[in-house]
Amino acid sequence: MTETHIDMLHGGLWELFGNVFAQTGPDGGLHLFRLPSPSLSIPESRWSIPIDISFRDFGMDPSQDLLILIESPTQGRRRFSSRFPIPNRTFNFHIRTVSTGQKHPLAKNPKVSVKLDIISRDAISTFAIQISGDHFGVFFNDAQGDGGFLVIWNWKTGEKEMHVSDDEMTSFVFLTDRHILICDWEDMDMCITIVDFKATSSQELSLTDLTECCHLSLPNVRARAMASIRCDPSPAWPNNDKSIPFYDDHDHLIYTISMWSADIHHYNFVVPRATILAHLDSVGGMDNFIPWEDWGETGARVLDSSLHTPPSVVWSCTTFGSKMVSFETAGEFIYCFDFNQMRVKQEIARGAPTVDPNVKFAFPQEEMAVCSSDTVLTNAEHPVFTYGVKTSLPFRVRAIPITLGNGRYSVMCSQNNIIVVDSSQNAMHYRVLSF
């Protein structure tokens, strides 16, 4: 293991995707760092690109040399500001390259746009950009957390393929080259909704207008909670990028659904892509609402933040492929989870030590342990749930000792790296642990 530092530029925006970390600087440009991997003989590299527009956010896929910039909306000479209501705003998305910041050569149109019916002050607070293969999508999050807008384009042709506006949506990710997952609410059921976006009209719709879909229900709750779904990297990565010699089969990719209850207790539902793909045949069918007990109890695992620290709302890239990282509650270890079922079976076969998922982990440092017993959340101890919750997806885990000192720490990961972030005011750099 080696350790590298990346200077914090405090530019306000950052992104971690496919082994590349990017951040904005005071100069308005992007500064990028390709993470090293000693085990794969991949050296680090650093470069910067100038950006000739003012932008609110960005997304990237370095394996396609792809950069998506969200231009800061304007009205006359006035920049978009929370102080002024701006109705019917047009949002522009510039399709550039990560290597130079110039127009992407595969994009038919260097810019795509969408007009949203923004009628209230502070109407849009955040943007979530997801890129997968030929498509990119943007979730426009309502400032009050009441849902928002979701738009998907083919970035090569410039064609808009889906446009959904609904207060029940909280987030989305890509599942295949024609399916997405939307985290949304159906009454008191939080759901993962599979949507065939290629079979959907490009006109603005609501969730109830969608027919080519299937709803996977999560455990019923007594009161609505904050929830979001993530997946890193996208299912299409690495897009035939020859600089990435090895990577897991895409079916081992995990999706995480983070849920924060009203008392700020956090639960993380981990779901392998293979679990979700098993229900693609239900998309568009008559029986397209699948109860939690029919798919989640054996096909997912819930992790409770009382036993490990929850992911940061800001520094949220805690998974890569089948792996996930979190701090042990005292901050003395980084837990490295792996939900690749083939590797879990290998650890069980070699007689690896086991851990009980219902208590704080206790196992030898640096040694891989496995868990194949049930996680059980009783509704007496976890009253946010209407009924008890049981999950049994096996996983393996190891604990890496870490010395942190004073600060506000979060942890993220990429394919062969762990990134430790100190978000306190005087922090100067990111710590990159490379394997």
GROMACS .gro file of C-alpha atoms in nm:
model
  435
    1MET     CA    1   0.000   0.000   0.000
    2THR     CA    2   0.123   0.350  -0.085
    3GLU     CA    3  -0.007   0.690   0.024
    4THR     CA    4  -0.040   0.999  -0.196
    5HIS     CA    5  -0.177   1.346  -0.122
    6ILE     CA    6  -0.396   1.563  -0.346
    7ASP     CA    7  -0.406   1.932  -0.260
    8MET     CA    8  -0.753   2.066  -0.177
    9LEU     CA    9  -0.825   2.360  -0.407
   10HIS     CA   10  -1.153   2.458  -0.235
   11GLY     CA   11  -1.319   2.541  -0.566
   12GLY     CA   12  -1.657   2.413  -0.453
   13LEU     CA   13  -1.706   2.127  -0.702
   14TRP     CA   14  -1.553   1.782  -0.725
   15GLU     CA   15  -1.616   1.444  -0.890
   16LEU     CA   16  -1.476   1.092  -0.853
   17PHE     CA   17  -1.542   0.852  -1.139
   18GLY     CA   18  -1.354   0.554  -1.281
   19ASN     CA   19  -1.024   0.607  -1.095
   20VAL     CA   20  -1.006   0.981  -1.174
   21PHE     CA   21  -1.062   1.258  -0.919
   22ALA     CA   22  -1.145   1.608  -1.046
   23GLN     CA   23  -1.200   1.935  -0.863
   24THR     CA   24  -1.249   2.299  -0.951
   25GLY     CA   25  -0.994   2.559  -0.855
   26PRO     CA   26  -0.993   2.935  -0.794
   27ASP     CA   27  -0.899   2.984  -1.161
   28GLY     CA   28  -1.234   2.841  -1.275
   29GLY     CA   29  -1.071   2.543  -1.443
   30LEU     CA   30  -1.077   2.170  -1.371
   31HIS     CA   31  -0.782   1.997  -1.207
   32LEU     CA   32  -0.769   1.620  -1.249
   33PHE     CA   33  -0.576   1.338  -1.084
   34ARG     CA   34  -0.564   0.980  -1.215
   35LEU     CA   35  -0.533   0.758  -0.909
   36PRO     CA   36  -0.237   0.518  -0.907
   37SER     CA   37  -0.240   0.143  -0.850
   38PRO     CA   38   0.090  -0.022  -0.749
   39SER     CA   39  -0.056  -0.372  -0.791
   40LEU     CA   40  -0.149  -0.297  -1.155
   41SER     CA   41   0.162  -0.084  -1.225
   42ILE     CA   42  -0.057   0.219  -1.302
   43PRO     CA   43   0.122   0.547  -1.217
   44GLU     CA   44  -0.051   0.862  -1.103
   45SER     CA   45  -0.101   1.147  -1.347
   46ARG     CA   46  -0.218   1.504  -1.303
   47TRP     CA   47  -0.347   1.760  -1.553
   48SER     CA   48  -0.559   2.074  -1.568
   49ILE     CA   49  -0.801   2.203  -1.830
   50PRO     CA   50  -0.934   2.558  -1.872
   51ILE     CA   51  -1.312   2.603  -1.889
   52ASP     CA   52  -1.444   2.896  -2.091
   53ILE     CA   53  -1.793   2.911  -1.938
   54SER     CA   54  -1.933   2.964  -1.592
   55PHE     CA   55  -2.073   2.628  -1.477
   56ARG     CA   56  -2.282   2.508  -1.183
   57ASP     CA   57  -2.175   2.144  -1.180
   58PHE     CA   58  -2.014   1.876  -1.391
   59GLY     CA   59  -2.003   1.502  -1.453
   60MET     CA   60  -1.742   1.292  -1.630
   61ASP     CA   61  -1.649   0.950  -1.766
   62PRO     CA   62  -1.273   0.948  -1.834
   63SER     CA   63  -1.297   0.606  -2.003
   64GLN     CA   64  -1.486   0.788  -2.284
   65ASP     CA   65  -1.287   1.112  -2.247
   66LEU     CA   66  -1.625   1.265  -2.164
   67LEU     CA   67  -1.704   1.576  -1.962
   68ILE     CA   68  -2.056   1.720  -1.914
   69LEU     CA   69  -2.076   2.080  -1.790
   70ILE     CA   70  -2.397   2.238  -1.657
   71GLU     CA   71  -2.383   2.601  -1.759
   72SER     CA   72  -2.481   2.852  -1.492
   73PRO     CA   73  -2.823   2.980  -1.607
   74THR     CA   74  -2.851   3.350  -1.678
   75GLN     CA   75  -3.126   3.603  -1.726
   76GLY     CA   76  -2.987   3.893  -1.922
   77ARG     CA   77  -2.666   3.990  -1.746
   78ARG     CA   78  -2.776   3.844  -1.415
   79ARG     CA   79  -2.655   3.505  -1.304
   80PHE     CA   80  -2.904   3.255  -1.161
   81SER     CA   81  -2.948   3.353  -0.796
   82SER     CA   82  -3.160   3.225  -0.512
   83ARG     CA   83  -3.274   3.584  -0.453
   84PHE     CA   84  -3.477   3.606  -0.773
   85PRO     CA   85  -3.759   3.383  -0.902
   86ILE     CA   86  -3.672   3.270  -1.256
   87PRO     CA   87  -3.958   3.089  -1.433
   88ASN     CA   88  -3.925   2.859  -1.735
   89ARG     CA   89  -3.549   2.846  -1.728
   90THR     CA   90  -3.340   2.687  -2.002
   91PHE     CA   91  -3.052   2.474  -1.874
   92ASN     CA   92  -2.760   2.412  -2.111
   93PHE     CA   93  -2.528   2.112  -2.099
   94HIS     CA   94  -2.194   2.131  -2.276
   95ILE     CA   95  -2.038   1.807  -2.402
   96ARG     CA   96  -1.659   1.832  -2.378
   97THR     CA   97  -1.352   1.611  -2.333
   98VAL     CA   98  -1.181   1.539  -2.003
   99SER     CA   99  -0.840   1.559  -2.171
  100THR     CA  100  -0.867   1.911  -2.317
  101GLY     CA  101  -1.200   2.068  -2.217
  102GLN     CA  102  -1.287   2.112  -2.585
  103LYS     CA  103  -1.592   1.985  -2.777
  104HIS     CA  104  -1.614   1.606  -2.777
  105PRO     CA  105  -1.551   1.473  -3.130
  106LEU     CA  106  -1.824   1.206  -3.100
  107ALA     CA  107  -2.096   1.453  -3.001
  108LYS     CA  108  -2.314   1.559  -3.294
  109ASN     CA  109  -2.419   1.867  -3.097
  110PRO     CA  110  -2.172   2.030  -2.855
  111LYS     CA  111  -2.462   2.152  -2.639
  112VAL     CA  112  -2.803   2.013  -2.539
  113SER     CA  113  -3.071   2.204  -2.352
  114VAL     CA  114  -3.390   2.156  -2.155
  115LYS     CA  115  -3.651   2.406  -2.037
  116LEU     CA  116  -3.795   2.345  -1.691
  117ASP     CA  117  -4.101   2.502  -1.536
  118ILE     CA  118  -3.919   2.667  -1.247
  119ILE     CA  119  -4.166   2.899  -1.077
  120SER     CA  120  -4.044   2.938  -0.721
  121ARG     CA  121  -3.744   3.097  -0.559
  122ASP     CA  122  -3.462   2.852  -0.474
  123ALA     CA  123  -3.638   2.604  -0.703
  124ILE     CA  124  -3.332   2.394  -0.792
  125SER     CA  125  -3.072   2.326  -0.523
  126THR     CA  126  -2.856   2.047  -0.664
  127PHE     CA  127  -2.789   1.853  -0.981
  128ALA     CA  128  -2.702   1.482  -0.996
  129ILE     CA  129  -2.534   1.385  -1.324
  130GLN     CA  130  -2.507   1.019  -1.423
  131ILE     CA  131  -2.322   0.894  -1.733
  132SER     CA  132  -2.343   0.542  -1.874
  133GLY     CA  133  -2.228   0.452  -2.224
  134ASP     CA  134  -2.404   0.666  -2.486
  135HIS     CA  135  -2.638   0.828  -2.235
  136PHE     CA  136  -2.629   1.083  -1.961
  137GLY     CA  137  -2.905   1.185  -1.724
  138VAL     CA  138  -2.953   1.475  -1.487
  139PHE     CA  139  -3.170   1.478  -1.176
  140PHE     CA  140  -3.267   1.833  -1.081
  141ASN     CA  141  -3.333   1.825  -0.710
  142ASP     CA  142  -3.601   2.047  -0.561
  143ALA     CA  143  -3.460   2.274  -0.292
  144GLN     CA  144  -3.723   2.162  -0.040
  145GLY     CA  145  -3.641   1.794  -0.100
  146ASP     CA  146  -3.981   1.733  -0.260
  147GLY     CA  147  -3.855   1.561  -0.574
  148GLY     CA  148  -3.776   1.727  -0.901
  149PHE     CA  149  -3.702   1.666  -1.268
  150LEU     CA  150  -3.519   1.385  -1.447
  151VAL     CA  151  -3.399   1.419  -1.807
  152ILE     CA  152  -3.198   1.167  -2.012
  153TRP     CA  153  -3.014   1.235  -2.338
  154ASN     CA  154  -2.805   1.040  -2.586
  155TRP     CA  155  -2.493   1.255  -2.568
  156LYS     CA  156  -2.365   1.138  -2.908
  157THR     CA  157  -2.679   1.224  -3.107
  158GLY     CA  158  -2.803   1.504  -2.882
  159GLU     CA  159  -3.152   1.352  -2.868
  160LYS     CA  160  -3.358   1.376  -2.548
  161GLU     CA  161  -3.493   1.030  -2.461
  162MET     CA  162  -3.688   1.082  -2.137
  163HIS     CA  163  -3.825   1.371  -1.931
  164VAL     CA  164  -4.001   1.302  -1.599
  165SER     CA  165  -4.125   1.554  -1.345
  166ASP     CA  166  -4.259   1.421  -1.015
  167ASP     CA  167  -4.247   1.508  -0.645
  168GLU     CA  168  -4.214   1.141  -0.550
  169MET     CA  169  -3.868   1.094  -0.707
  170THR     CA  170  -3.554   1.127  -0.496
  171SER     CA  171  -3.270   1.005  -0.724
  172PHE     CA  172  -3.182   0.775  -1.013
  173VAL     CA  173  -2.904   0.557  -1.161
  174PHE     CA  174  -2.851   0.357  -1.480
  175LEU     CA  175  -2.911  -0.019  -1.484
  176THR     CA  176  -2.854  -0.118  -1.850
  177ASP     CA  177  -2.816   0.061  -2.183
  178ARG     CA  178  -3.196   0.107  -2.187
  179HIS     CA  179  -3.306   0.084  -1.823
  180ILE     CA  180  -3.272   0.315  -1.525
  181LEU     CA  181  -3.359   0.280  -1.157
  182ILE     CA  182  -3.558   0.558  -0.989
  183CYS     CA  183  -3.577   0.576  -0.611
  184ASP     CA  184  -3.930   0.695  -0.535
  185TRP     CA  185  -4.225   0.664  -0.301
  186GLU     CA  186  -4.545   0.467  -0.351
  187ASP     CA  187  -4.759   0.582  -0.056
  188MET     CA  188  -4.556   0.461   0.246
  189ASP     CA  189  -4.345   0.221   0.042
  190MET     CA  190  -4.007   0.335  -0.077
  191CYS     CA  191  -3.945   0.169  -0.413
  192ILE     CA  192  -3.678   0.106  -0.669
  193THR     CA  193  -3.859   0.153  -0.999
  194ILE     CA  194  -3.706  -0.004  -1.310
  195VAL     CA  195  -3.790   0.208  -1.616
  196ASP     CA  196  -3.728   0.129  -1.982
  197PHE     CA  197  -3.640   0.484  -2.084
  198LYS     CA  198  -3.600   0.393  -2.451
  199ALA     CA  199  -3.966   0.284  -2.460
  200THR     CA  200  -4.077   0.611  -2.299
  201SER     CA  201  -4.187   0.931  -2.470
  202SER     CA  202  -3.941   1.220  -2.467
  203GLN     CA  203  -4.229   1.452  -2.373
  204GLU     CA  204  -4.257   1.560  -2.009
  205LEU     CA  205  -4.434   1.291  -1.803
  206SER     CA  206  -4.504   1.209  -1.440
  207LEU     CA  207  -4.418   0.878  -1.273
  208THR     CA  208  -4.778   0.764  -1.298
  209ASP     CA  209  -4.763   0.810  -1.677
  210LEU     CA  210  -4.487   0.551  -1.712
  211THR     CA  211  -4.602   0.210  -1.831
  212GLU     CA  212  -4.277   0.032  -1.918
  213CYS     CA  213  -4.170  -0.007  -1.558
  214CYS     CA  214  -4.153  -0.239  -1.257
  215HIS     CA  215  -4.157  -0.148  -0.887
  216LEU     CA  216  -3.937  -0.328  -0.634
  217SER     CA  217  -4.071  -0.241  -0.290
  218LEU     CA  218  -3.839  -0.172   0.002
  219PRO     CA  219  -3.950  -0.234   0.364
  220ASN     CA  220  -4.261  -0.042   0.464
  221VAL     CA  221  -4.197   0.252   0.698
  222ARG     CA  222  -4.413   0.437   0.952
  223ALA     CA  223  -4.308   0.781   0.826
  224ARG     CA  224  -4.139   0.896   0.509
  225ALA     CA  225  -3.763   0.933   0.523
  226MET     CA  226  -3.490   1.081   0.305
  227ALA     CA  227  -3.363   0.826   0.057
  228SER     CA  228  -3.129   0.810  -0.241
  229ILE     CA  229  -2.978   0.546  -0.468
  230ARG     CA  230  -2.618   0.533  -0.594
  231CYS     CA  231  -2.401   0.314  -0.813
  232ASP     CA  232  -2.030   0.364  -0.886
  233PRO     CA  233  -1.911   0.335  -1.153
  234SER     CA  234  -2.189   0.310  -1.413
  235PRO     CA  235  -2.276  -0.032  -1.563
  236ALA     CA  236  -2.112   0.060  -1.897
  237TRP     CA  237  -1.772   0.140  -1.744
  238PRO     CA  238  -1.493   0.105  -1.861
  239ASN     CA  239  -1.630   0.133  -2.218
  240ASN     CA  240  -1.343  -0.062  -2.382
  241ASP     CA  241  -1.080   0.165  -2.224
  242LYS     CA  242  -0.758  -0.032  -2.277
  243SER     CA  243  -0.583   0.146  -1.990
  244ILE     CA  244  -0.802  -0.051  -1.745
  245PRO     CA  245  -0.676  -0.411  -1.769
  246PHE     CA  246  -0.898  -0.578  -1.509
  247TYR     CA  247  -1.246  -0.517  -1.368
  248ASP     CA  248  -1.531  -0.722  -1.221
  249ASP     CA  249  -1.820  -0.857  -1.424
  250HIS     CA  250  -2.091  -0.588  -1.434
  251ASP     CA  251  -2.344  -0.819  -1.266
  252HIS     CA  252  -2.139  -0.792  -0.944
  253LEU     CA  253  -2.191  -0.415  -0.933
  254ILE     CA  254  -2.377  -0.305  -0.622
  255TYR     CA  255  -2.645  -0.039  -0.581
  256THR     CA  256  -2.682   0.129  -0.243
  257ILE     CA  257  -3.004   0.285  -0.118
  258SER     CA  258  -2.933   0.519   0.171
  259MET     CA  259  -3.224   0.598   0.401
  260TRP     CA  260  -3.221   0.857   0.680
  261SER     CA  261  -3.506   0.834   0.928
  262ALA     CA  262  -3.663   1.134   1.102
  263ASP     CA  263  -3.435   1.082   1.403
  264ILE     CA  264  -3.130   1.096   1.167
  265HIS     CA  265  -3.064   0.725   1.193
  266HIS     CA  266  -2.911   0.583   0.877
  267TYR     CA  267  -2.971   0.253   0.697
  268ASN     CA  268  -2.785   0.138   0.389
  269PHE     CA  269  -2.950  -0.123   0.165
  270VAL     CA  270  -2.693  -0.297  -0.057
  271VAL     CA  271  -2.834  -0.465  -0.369
  272PRO     CA  272  -2.626  -0.645  -0.635
  273ARG     CA  273  -2.710  -0.564  -0.996
  274ALA     CA  274  -2.781  -0.934  -1.058
  275THR     CA  275  -3.064  -0.921  -0.802
  276ILE     CA  276  -3.235  -0.640  -0.994
  277LEU     CA  277  -3.171  -0.782  -1.341
  278ALA     CA  278  -3.361  -1.095  -1.238
  279HIS     CA  279  -3.682  -0.886  -1.251
  280LEU     CA  280  -3.641  -0.723  -1.592
  281ASP     CA  281  -3.907  -0.953  -1.735
  282SER     CA  282  -4.163  -0.781  -1.509
  283VAL     CA  283  -4.105  -0.442  -1.675
  284GLY     CA  284  -4.424  -0.343  -1.854
  285GLY     CA  285  -4.614  -0.648  -1.728
  286MET     CA  286  -4.945  -0.657  -1.545
  287ASP     CA  287  -4.792  -0.784  -1.220
  288ASN     CA  288  -4.518  -0.522  -1.188
  289PHE     CA  289  -4.520  -0.445  -0.813
  290ILE     CA  290  -4.289  -0.689  -0.634
  291PRO     CA  291  -4.305  -0.700  -0.252
  292TRP     CA  292  -3.985  -0.669  -0.051
  293GLU     CA  293  -4.004  -1.024   0.087
  294ASP     CA  294  -4.015  -1.166  -0.266
  295TRP     CA  295  -3.682  -1.017  -0.371
  296GLY     CA  296  -3.496  -0.827  -0.097
  297GLU     CA  297  -3.464  -1.062   0.197
  298THR     CA  298  -3.223  -1.296   0.019
  299GLY     CA  299  -3.108  -1.060  -0.256
  300ALA     CA  300  -2.998  -0.762  -0.043
  301ARG     CA  301  -2.825  -0.668   0.282
  302VAL     CA  302  -2.915  -0.380   0.515
  303LEU     CA  303  -2.639  -0.218   0.721
  304ASP     CA  304  -2.718  -0.020   1.035
  305SER     CA  305  -2.522   0.299   1.114
  306SER     CA  306  -2.509   0.214   1.485
  307LEU     CA  307  -2.249  -0.049   1.387
  308HIS     CA  308  -2.053   0.154   1.131
  309THR     CA  309  -2.052   0.518   1.031
  310PRO     CA  310  -2.297   0.623   0.758
  311PRO     CA  311  -2.172   0.766   0.428
  312SER     CA  312  -2.133   1.140   0.402
  313VAL     CA  313  -2.413   1.325   0.223
  314VAL     CA  314  -2.143   1.527   0.041
  315TRP     CA  315  -1.850   1.284   0.006
  316SER     CA  316  -2.079   1.010  -0.114
  317CYS     CA  317  -1.863   0.790  -0.344
  318THR     CA  318  -1.835   0.505  -0.094
  319THR     CA  319  -1.871   0.217  -0.342
  320PHE     CA  320  -1.689   0.091  -0.648
  321GLY     CA  321  -1.803  -0.222  -0.828
  322SER     CA  322  -1.888  -0.475  -0.557
  323LYS     CA  323  -1.689  -0.294  -0.286
  324MET     CA  324  -1.796  -0.045  -0.020
  325VAL     CA  325  -1.602   0.142   0.249
  326SER     CA  326  -1.702   0.300   0.579
  327PHE     CA  327  -1.539   0.400   0.905
  328GLU     CA  328  -1.569   0.186   1.213
  329THR     CA  329  -1.773   0.384   1.468
  330ALA     CA  330  -1.466   0.491   1.671
  331GLY     CA  331  -1.280   0.594   1.355
  332GLU     CA  332  -0.984   0.361   1.420
  333PHE     CA  333  -1.048   0.136   1.120
  334ILE     CA  334  -1.179   0.155   0.767
  335TYR     CA  335  -1.416  -0.132   0.695
  336CYS     CA  336  -1.378  -0.261   0.338
  337PHE     CA  337  -1.687  -0.462   0.237
  338ASP     CA  338  -1.706  -0.682  -0.072
  339PHE     CA  339  -2.036  -0.824  -0.201
  340ASN     CA  340  -1.888  -1.022  -0.493
  341GLN     CA  341  -2.052  -1.359  -0.429
  342MET     CA  342  -1.777  -1.561  -0.597
  343ARG     CA  343  -1.511  -1.413  -0.369
  344VAL     CA  344  -1.736  -1.458  -0.065
  345LYS     CA  345  -1.772  -1.830  -0.145
  346GLN     CA  346  -1.393  -1.860  -0.177
  347GLU     CA  347  -1.347  -1.709   0.169
  348ILE     CA  348  -1.606  -1.944   0.318
  349ALA     CA  349  -1.431  -2.242   0.153
  350ARG     CA  350  -1.095  -2.147   0.305
  351GLY     CA  351  -1.252  -2.124   0.653
  352ALA     CA  352  -1.234  -1.745   0.699
  353PRO     CA  353  -1.345  -1.608   1.037
  354THR     CA  354  -1.708  -1.499   1.057
  355VAL     CA  355  -1.876  -1.184   1.183
  356ASP     CA  356  -2.220  -1.131   1.333
  357PRO     CA  357  -2.396  -0.849   1.141
  358ASN     CA  358  -2.616  -0.764   1.441
  359VAL     CA  359  -2.332  -0.656   1.672
  360LYS     CA  360  -2.018  -0.448   1.633
  361PHE     CA  361  -1.768  -0.643   1.426
  362ALA     CA  362  -1.484  -0.819   1.606
  363PHE     CA  363  -1.223  -1.000   1.397
  364PRO     CA  364  -0.844  -0.992   1.338
  365GLN     CA  365  -0.709  -0.673   1.181
  366GLU     CA  366  -0.625  -0.692   0.810
  367GLU     CA  367  -0.770  -1.045   0.787
  368MET     CA  368  -1.070  -1.105   0.565
  369ALA     CA  369  -1.384  -1.222   0.745
  370VAL     CA  370  -1.719  -1.331   0.605
  371CYS     CA  371  -2.083  -1.288   0.701
  372SER     CA  372  -2.351  -1.532   0.589
  373SER     CA  373  -2.593  -1.498   0.881
  374ASP     CA  374  -2.906  -1.282   0.878
  375THR     CA  375  -2.922  -0.916   0.967
  376VAL     CA  376  -3.238  -0.874   1.176
  377LEU     CA  377  -3.384  -0.531   1.253
  378THR     CA  378  -3.678  -0.558   1.492
  379ASN     CA  379  -3.939  -0.283   1.474
  380ALA     CA  380  -3.906  -0.246   1.851
  381GLU     CA  381  -3.542  -0.134   1.816
  382HIS     CA  382  -3.591   0.027   1.473
  383PRO     CA  383  -3.938   0.186   1.492
  384VAL     CA  384  -3.901   0.359   1.155
  385PHE     CA  385  -4.000   0.025   0.999
  386THR     CA  386  -4.359  -0.096   1.025
  387TYR     CA  387  -4.243  -0.457   1.050
  388GLY     CA  388  -3.914  -0.627   1.127
  389VAL     CA  389  -3.657  -0.636   0.847
  390LYS     CA  390  -3.441  -0.940   0.766
  391THR     CA  391  -3.168  -0.964   0.501
  392SER     CA  392  -2.916  -1.237   0.426
  393LEU     CA  393  -2.698  -1.146   0.124
  394PRO     CA  394  -2.348  -1.276   0.216
  395PHE     CA  395  -2.047  -1.046   0.215
  396ARG     CA  396  -1.683  -1.036   0.317
  397VAL     CA  397  -1.513  -0.758   0.510
  398ARG     CA  398  -1.173  -0.658   0.643
  399ALA     CA  399  -1.059  -0.379   0.875
  400ILE     CA  400  -0.771  -0.151   0.779
  401PRO     CA  401  -0.619   0.048   1.069
  402ILE     CA  402  -0.615   0.423   1.012
  403THR     CA  403  -0.480   0.718   1.213
  404LEU     CA  404  -0.694   1.026   1.165
  405GLY     CA  405  -0.629   1.289   1.429
  406ASN     CA  406  -0.864   1.583   1.478
  407GLY     CA  407  -1.094   1.667   1.189
  408ARG     CA  408  -1.423   1.589   1.013
  409TYR     CA  409  -1.351   1.276   0.816
  410SER     CA  410  -1.526   1.090   0.535
  411VAL     CA  411  -1.404   0.798   0.328
  412MET     CA  412  -1.452   0.714  -0.040
  413CYS     CA  413  -1.312   0.451  -0.275
  414SER     CA  414  -1.226   0.374  -0.635
  415GLN     CA  415  -1.111   0.050  -0.800
  416ASN     CA  416  -0.779   0.019  -0.614
  417ASN     CA  417  -0.783   0.322  -0.385
  418ILE     CA  418  -0.930   0.455  -0.062
  419ILE     CA  419  -0.965   0.833  -0.033
  420VAL     CA  420  -0.979   0.987   0.314
  421VAL     CA  421  -1.134   1.334   0.321
  422ASP     CA  422  -1.102   1.586   0.602
  423SER     CA  423  -1.372   1.847   0.545
  424SER     CA  424  -1.273   2.069   0.837
  425GLN     CA  425  -1.198   2.432   0.755
  426ASN     CA  426  -0.818   2.406   0.775
  427ALA     CA  427  -0.784   2.083   0.577
  428MET     CA  428  -0.522   2.105   0.303
  429HIS     CA  429  -0.529   1.775   0.116
  430TYR     CA  430  -0.696   1.443   0.039
  431ARG     CA  431  -0.519   1.124   0.150
  432VAL     CA  432  -0.513   0.856  -0.121
  433LEU     CA  433  -0.430   0.501  -0.011
  434SER     CA  434  -0.341   0.291  -0.318
  435PHE     CA  435  -0.320  -0.086  -0.357
   0.00000   0.00000   0.00000
